[in-house]
Structure formats: structure tokens, C-alpha cells
mmCIF file of C-alpha atoms in Angstrom:
data_model
loop_
_atom_site.group_PDB
_atom_site.id
_atom_site.type_symbol
_atom_site.label_atom_id
_atom_site.label_comp_id
_atom_site.label_asym_id
_atom_site.label_seq_id
_atom_site.Cartn_x
_atom_site.Cartn_y
_atom_site.Cartn_z
ATOM 1 C CA UNK A 1 149.809 53.468 67.077
ATOM 2 C CA UNK A 2 148.269 53.901 63.851
ATOM 3 C CA UNK A 3 147.246 51.770 61.014
ATOM 4 C CA UNK A 4 147.809 51.983 57.710
ATOM 5 C CA UNK A 5 145.205 50.821 55.902
ATOM 6 C CA UNK A 6 145.726 51.761 52.206
ATOM 7 C CA UNK A 7 144.830 48.704 50.394
ATOM 8 C CA UNK A 8 147.552 47.733 48.669
ATOM 9 C CA UNK A 9 147.429 48.315 44.081
ATOM 10 C CA UNK A 10 146.290 45.540 42.811
ATOM 11 C CA UNK A 11 147.232 43.893 39.688
ATOM 12 C CA UNK A 12 145.707 45.370 36.555
ATOM 13 C CA UNK A 13 143.461 43.386 34.371
ATOM 14 C CA UNK A 14 145.655 43.166 31.462
ATOM 15 C CA UNK A 15 148.358 41.749 34.483
ATOM 16 C CA UNK A 16 145.857 39.635 36.071
ATOM 17 C CA UNK A 17 144.966 37.620 32.407
ATOM 18 C CA UNK A 18 148.447 37.084 31.409
ATOM 19 C CA UNK A 19 149.432 35.995 34.500
ATOM 20 C CA UNK A 20 146.396 34.020 34.990
ATOM 21 C CA UNK A 21 147.423 32.986 31.138
ATOM 22 C CA UNK A 22 151.575 31.267 31.454
ATOM 23 C CA UNK A 23 149.884 29.693 35.148
ATOM 24 C CA UNK A 24 147.290 26.893 33.033
ATOM 25 C CA UNK A 25 150.308 26.917 29.886
ATOM 26 C CA UNK A 26 151.883 25.936 32.215
ATOM 27 C CA UNK A 27 149.517 23.396 33.429
ATOM 28 C CA UNK A 28 147.684 22.214 30.833
ATOM 29 C CA UNK A 29 149.831 24.073 27.159
ATOM 30 C CA UNK A 30 149.076 26.470 25.270
ATOM 31 C CA UNK A 31 146.280 24.387 23.040
ATOM 32 C CA UNK A 32 144.772 22.416 26.348
ATOM 33 C CA UNK A 33 143.888 25.717 27.389
ATOM 34 C CA UNK A 34 140.339 27.959 26.775
ATOM 35 C CA UNK A 35 140.593 32.131 27.023
ATOM 36 C CA UNK A 36 137.342 31.443 29.119
ATOM 37 C CA UNK A 37 139.513 29.196 31.744
ATOM 38 C CA UNK A 38 141.784 31.677 31.238
ATOM 39 C CA UNK A 39 139.502 34.853 31.975
ATOM 40 C CA UNK A 40 137.648 32.728 34.923
ATOM 41 C CA UNK A 41 141.225 32.370 36.590
ATOM 42 C CA UNK A 42 142.097 36.252 36.239
ATOM 43 C CA UNK A 43 138.755 37.212 37.917
ATOM 44 C CA UNK A 44 137.943 38.383 34.368
ATOM 45 C CA UNK A 45 135.132 37.511 31.783
ATOM 46 C CA UNK A 46 136.467 37.022 28.201
ATOM 47 C CA UNK A 47 134.977 40.528 27.161
ATOM 48 C CA UNK A 48 138.043 42.625 29.046
ATOM 49 C CA UNK A 49 140.190 39.867 28.177
ATOM 50 C CA UNK A 50 139.412 40.868 24.565
ATOM 51 C CA UNK A 51 139.500 44.531 25.154
ATOM 52 C CA UNK A 52 143.023 43.766 25.429
ATOM 53 C CA UNK A 53 143.695 41.035 23.745
ATOM 54 C CA UNK A 54 142.661 41.065 20.199
ATOM 55 C CA UNK A 55 143.284 36.874 20.045
ATOM 56 C CA UNK A 56 144.193 33.974 22.194
ATOM 57 C CA UNK A 57 147.670 34.273 20.458
ATOM 58 C CA UNK A 58 148.046 37.783 20.572
ATOM 59 C CA UNK A 59 147.401 36.931 24.693
ATOM 60 C CA UNK A 60 150.312 33.955 24.085
ATOM 61 C CA UNK A 61 153.276 36.544 22.464
ATOM 62 C CA UNK A 62 152.361 38.816 25.474
ATOM 63 C CA UNK A 63 152.747 36.100 27.411
ATOM 64 C CA UNK A 64 156.570 35.305 25.850
ATOM 65 C CA UNK A 65 157.074 38.443 26.054
ATOM 66 C CA UNK A 66 156.951 38.871 29.762
ATOM 67 C CA UNK A 67 158.909 35.271 29.682
ATOM 68 C CA UNK A 68 162.348 37.548 27.978
ATOM 69 C CA UNK A 69 162.298 40.946 29.837
ATOM 70 C CA UNK A 70 162.019 38.208 33.288
ATOM 71 C CA UNK A 71 165.420 36.695 31.220
ATOM 72 C CA UNK A 72 166.959 40.334 30.700
ATOM 73 C CA UNK A 73 166.572 40.615 33.936
ATOM 74 C CA UNK A 74 168.506 37.496 34.817
ATOM 75 C CA UNK A 75 171.301 38.275 33.252
ATOM 76 C CA UNK A 76 171.526 42.265 34.789
ATOM 77 C CA UNK A 77 171.908 39.990 38.087
ATOM 78 C CA UNK A 78 174.143 38.124 36.960
ATOM 79 C CA UNK A 79 175.988 40.835 36.080
ATOM 80 C CA UNK A 80 175.950 42.588 38.887
ATOM 81 C CA UNK A 81 177.009 39.580 41.010
ATOM 82 C CA UNK A 82 179.984 39.059 38.813
ATOM 83 C CA UNK A 83 181.031 42.714 37.331
ATOM 84 C CA UNK A 84 183.312 41.893 34.864
ATOM 85 C CA UNK A 85 184.123 38.600 35.414
ATOM 86 C CA UNK A 86 182.988 36.609 31.831
ATOM 87 C CA UNK A 87 184.388 33.441 33.782
ATOM 88 C CA UNK A 88 181.783 33.833 37.593
ATOM 89 C CA UNK A 89 178.838 35.261 35.262
ATOM 90 C CA UNK A 90 179.650 31.907 33.030
ATOM 91 C CA UNK A 91 179.727 29.321 36.202
ATOM 92 C CA UNK A 92 177.155 30.989 37.794
ATOM 93 C CA UNK A 93 174.421 31.266 34.710
ATOM 94 C CA UNK A 94 175.367 27.064 34.484
ATOM 95 C CA UNK A 95 174.390 27.149 38.156
ATOM 96 C CA UNK A 96 170.984 28.506 38.184
ATOM 97 C CA UNK A 97 170.270 26.189 35.201
ATOM 98 C CA UNK A 98 170.699 23.177 37.450
ATOM 99 C CA UNK A 99 169.064 24.861 39.918
ATOM 100 C CA UNK A 100 166.017 25.136 37.995
ATOM 101 C CA UNK A 101 166.332 21.678 36.772
ATOM 102 C CA UNK A 102 166.001 20.267 39.652
ATOM 103 C CA UNK A 103 162.954 21.909 40.872
ATOM 104 C CA UNK A 104 159.224 19.411 40.495
ATOM 105 C CA UNK A 105 158.029 22.032 38.883
ATOM 106 C CA UNK A 106 160.644 22.473 35.671
ATOM 107 C CA UNK A 107 159.087 24.331 33.533
ATOM 108 C CA UNK A 108 161.224 26.730 29.856
ATOM 109 C CA UNK A 109 158.016 28.407 28.312
ATOM 110 C CA UNK A 110 160.126 29.098 25.473
ATOM 111 C CA UNK A 111 161.054 25.421 25.004
ATOM 112 C CA UNK A 112 156.896 24.093 25.645
ATOM 113 C CA UNK A 113 155.880 27.065 23.503
ATOM 114 C CA UNK A 114 158.563 26.565 20.529
ATOM 115 C CA UNK A 115 157.446 22.917 20.331
ATOM 116 C CA UNK A 116 153.596 23.759 20.934
ATOM 117 C CA UNK A 117 152.642 26.172 18.524
ATOM 118 C CA UNK A 118 153.706 24.166 15.268
ATOM 119 C CA UNK A 119 152.546 26.060 12.768
ATOM 120 C CA UNK A 120 156.238 28.325 11.115
ATOM 121 C CA UNK A 121 153.764 31.319 10.632
ATOM 122 C CA UNK A 122 152.008 32.243 14.420
ATOM 123 C CA UNK A 123 153.275 34.920 15.752
ATOM 124 C CA UNK A 124 155.051 33.697 19.050
ATOM 125 C CA UNK A 125 156.823 31.479 17.141
ATOM 126 C CA UNK A 126 158.829 35.251 16.223
ATOM 127 C CA UNK A 127 158.749 35.229 20.152
ATOM 128 C CA UNK A 128 160.926 32.319 20.637
ATOM 129 C CA UNK A 129 163.522 32.937 17.533
ATOM 130 C CA UNK A 130 164.845 36.714 19.016
ATOM 131 C CA UNK A 131 164.373 35.371 22.440
ATOM 132 C CA UNK A 132 167.075 32.106 21.448
ATOM 133 C CA UNK A 133 169.202 34.220 19.216
ATOM 134 C CA UNK A 134 170.236 37.342 21.592
ATOM 135 C CA UNK A 135 169.913 34.364 24.320
ATOM 136 C CA UNK A 136 172.794 32.509 22.884
ATOM 137 C CA UNK A 137 174.736 36.095 22.148
ATOM 138 C CA UNK A 138 174.893 36.343 25.334
ATOM 139 C CA UNK A 139 176.113 33.196 26.696
ATOM 140 C CA UNK A 140 178.728 33.495 23.565
ATOM 141 C CA UNK A 141 179.819 36.410 24.599
ATOM 142 C CA UNK A 142 179.911 34.902 28.127
ATOM 143 C CA UNK A 143 182.154 31.752 26.478
ATOM 144 C CA UNK A 144 184.425 34.129 25.185
ATOM 145 C CA UNK A 145 184.815 37.056 28.066
ATOM 146 C CA UNK A 146 185.199 33.507 29.598
ATOM 147 C CA UNK A 147 188.276 33.270 28.117
ATOM 148 C CA UNK A 148 187.477 29.939 25.604
ATOM 149 C CA UNK A 149 189.154 29.183 22.910
ATOM 150 C CA UNK A 150 186.221 28.759 20.624
ATOM 151 C CA UNK A 151 183.522 30.496 22.375
ATOM 152 C CA UNK A 152 180.770 29.364 19.883
ATOM 153 C CA UNK A 153 181.697 25.951 20.413
ATOM 154 C CA UNK A 154 181.626 25.851 23.962
ATOM 155 C CA UNK A 155 177.932 28.658 24.148
ATOM 156 C CA UNK A 156 176.905 25.702 21.540
ATOM 157 C CA UNK A 157 177.257 23.067 23.496
ATOM 158 C CA UNK A 158 176.106 24.520 27.154
ATOM 159 C CA UNK A 159 172.664 25.215 24.792
ATOM 160 C CA UNK A 160 173.019 21.515 23.349
ATOM 161 C CA UNK A 161 173.017 20.029 26.302
ATOM 162 C CA UNK A 162 170.195 22.574 28.912
ATOM 163 C CA UNK A 163 167.930 21.199 25.581
ATOM 164 C CA UNK A 164 168.340 17.896 26.552
ATOM 165 C CA UNK A 165 168.889 17.589 30.336
ATOM 166 C CA UNK A 166 165.443 19.069 30.420
ATOM 167 C CA UNK A 167 163.927 15.813 28.103
ATOM 168 C CA UNK A 168 165.774 13.831 30.441
ATOM 169 C CA UNK A 169 164.184 15.278 33.437
ATOM 170 C CA UNK A 170 160.827 14.929 32.169
ATOM 171 C CA UNK A 171 161.456 11.642 31.020
ATOM 172 C CA UNK A 172 164.383 10.097 34.429
ATOM 173 C CA UNK A 173 163.205 12.430 36.649
ATOM 174 C CA UNK A 174 164.978 15.091 38.926
ATOM 175 C CA UNK A 175 167.548 12.041 39.579
ATOM 176 C CA UNK A 176 168.255 10.713 36.559
ATOM 177 C CA UNK A 177 171.377 12.142 34.156
ATOM 178 C CA UNK A 178 169.408 16.594 34.559
ATOM 179 C CA UNK A 179 170.043 15.458 38.638
ATOM 180 C CA UNK A 180 174.415 16.002 36.794
ATOM 181 C CA UNK A 181 174.158 19.134 34.511
ATOM 182 C CA UNK A 182 176.071 21.188 36.269
ATOM 183 C CA UNK A 183 178.955 18.839 36.450
ATOM 184 C CA UNK A 184 179.099 17.944 32.696
ATOM 185 C CA UNK A 185 178.932 21.436 31.751
ATOM 186 C CA UNK A 186 181.711 22.838 33.725
ATOM 187 C CA UNK A 187 183.216 19.808 31.516
ATOM 188 C CA UNK A 188 182.136 21.642 28.702
ATOM 189 C CA UNK A 189 183.732 24.271 29.968
ATOM 190 C CA UNK A 190 187.157 22.891 31.120
ATOM 191 C CA UNK A 191 187.779 21.611 28.253
ATOM 192 C CA UNK A 192 187.123 24.599 25.587
ATOM 193 C CA UNK A 193 189.577 26.619 28.425
ATOM 194 C CA UNK A 194 192.562 27.843 27.097
ATOM 195 C CA UNK A 195 193.900 27.454 30.640
ATOM 196 C CA UNK A 196 193.140 24.454 31.327
ATOM 197 C CA UNK A 197 192.268 25.239 34.480
ATOM 198 C CA UNK A 198 188.478 26.422 35.361
ATOM 199 C CA UNK A 199 188.591 28.209 39.245
ATOM 200 C CA UNK A 200 186.583 26.591 41.636
#
């Protein structure tokens, strides 16, 4: 029997830097994390970091863009699991949000960055705004396909419920009001349903 001794390809220095930055930003905040700490966590150095990113702000933008790309994959997964069924996709989205809210390390990179990046001209804010706009467009379309009487109002209701649930989770823990997010979201979907019933 032969053993394959080939080493698995390692992440590129750029990828290691981005992943290290995302983890440190999650744990310590964007402002509380310096480039030296990021370089150390990525088993790199500041010189290498600055070869890939001209500034910390540029690295922040890259981190946010990576988070947005991951959400694109999430939406494709929903579509693949429930093809041509907007209501099923909408309710699966609600369930995934509820599961994420139940995690001890529940964290939304975009929401966290939006709170921390207070400078209106910070390049990261443009990424956040485009991401939020795209997310809203997708949820509106799902609400429309689900047969909602007012797709845009239902979308905004659900998005506000998510933001509120995340805040409640931070202040009251996973057993607080956020634990009922899925139940509340389903009630909202039902209230906007033209048929008056949501399939179980």
C-alpha cells in the first residue's frame, strides 16, 4: 500500500491575512485590532500585509467583500434546495437566521462593521450599503414569489425583526426574546399571506 505524502495546498498569504483579520475583528472589534496583531495571527508580518493591502481600511473592505460573497453562496444554496418555491425559500431563510441567532457566537460582520465604522466616507460603508441593498432586493423578490400581499413591507418587517433579534440576543442571551424569532417571523409571513395560511 502506498501513502500519498503530497502536502495539501496552503492558503495564500493574502487569504491567511483576510481570515485572521475577520476572526480578530469578530473577537476584538475593528478598532481594537491592529495590523501587527493581524500579521501575527496570519503567521506573517506587517511588510507582507502591506504588500497585499495598502492600508488597514483596504483590508477591512476585503473582509466585508468576502462576507458578502459567502452570502451569495447561501442564497444559491436556498434556491437549489427549493427550486421555484419562493415561500419555501423564504421560510428556509427564516429558519437559517433563527439557527444562527441560537449560536453562542452569533455575529453579523456587516452589522458589526456598520456600527464601528462611524466615518461616513469610510470605503467599507459603501460595501455595507451595497450588500444591504442587494439583500433587501433578494428578500423582496422572495416575498413576492411567496405570494405576499405587500412584498416590500413584509421584507422590511422581517429585516427589522432580524436586526432587533440580534440586539436582543446580545442583551438578553439566546434564551431571551430572540429565541422566538422564527415563530414571530412566521406570524409576520402569515399576516401578509393572500391565502391566509402558511404551509407547515
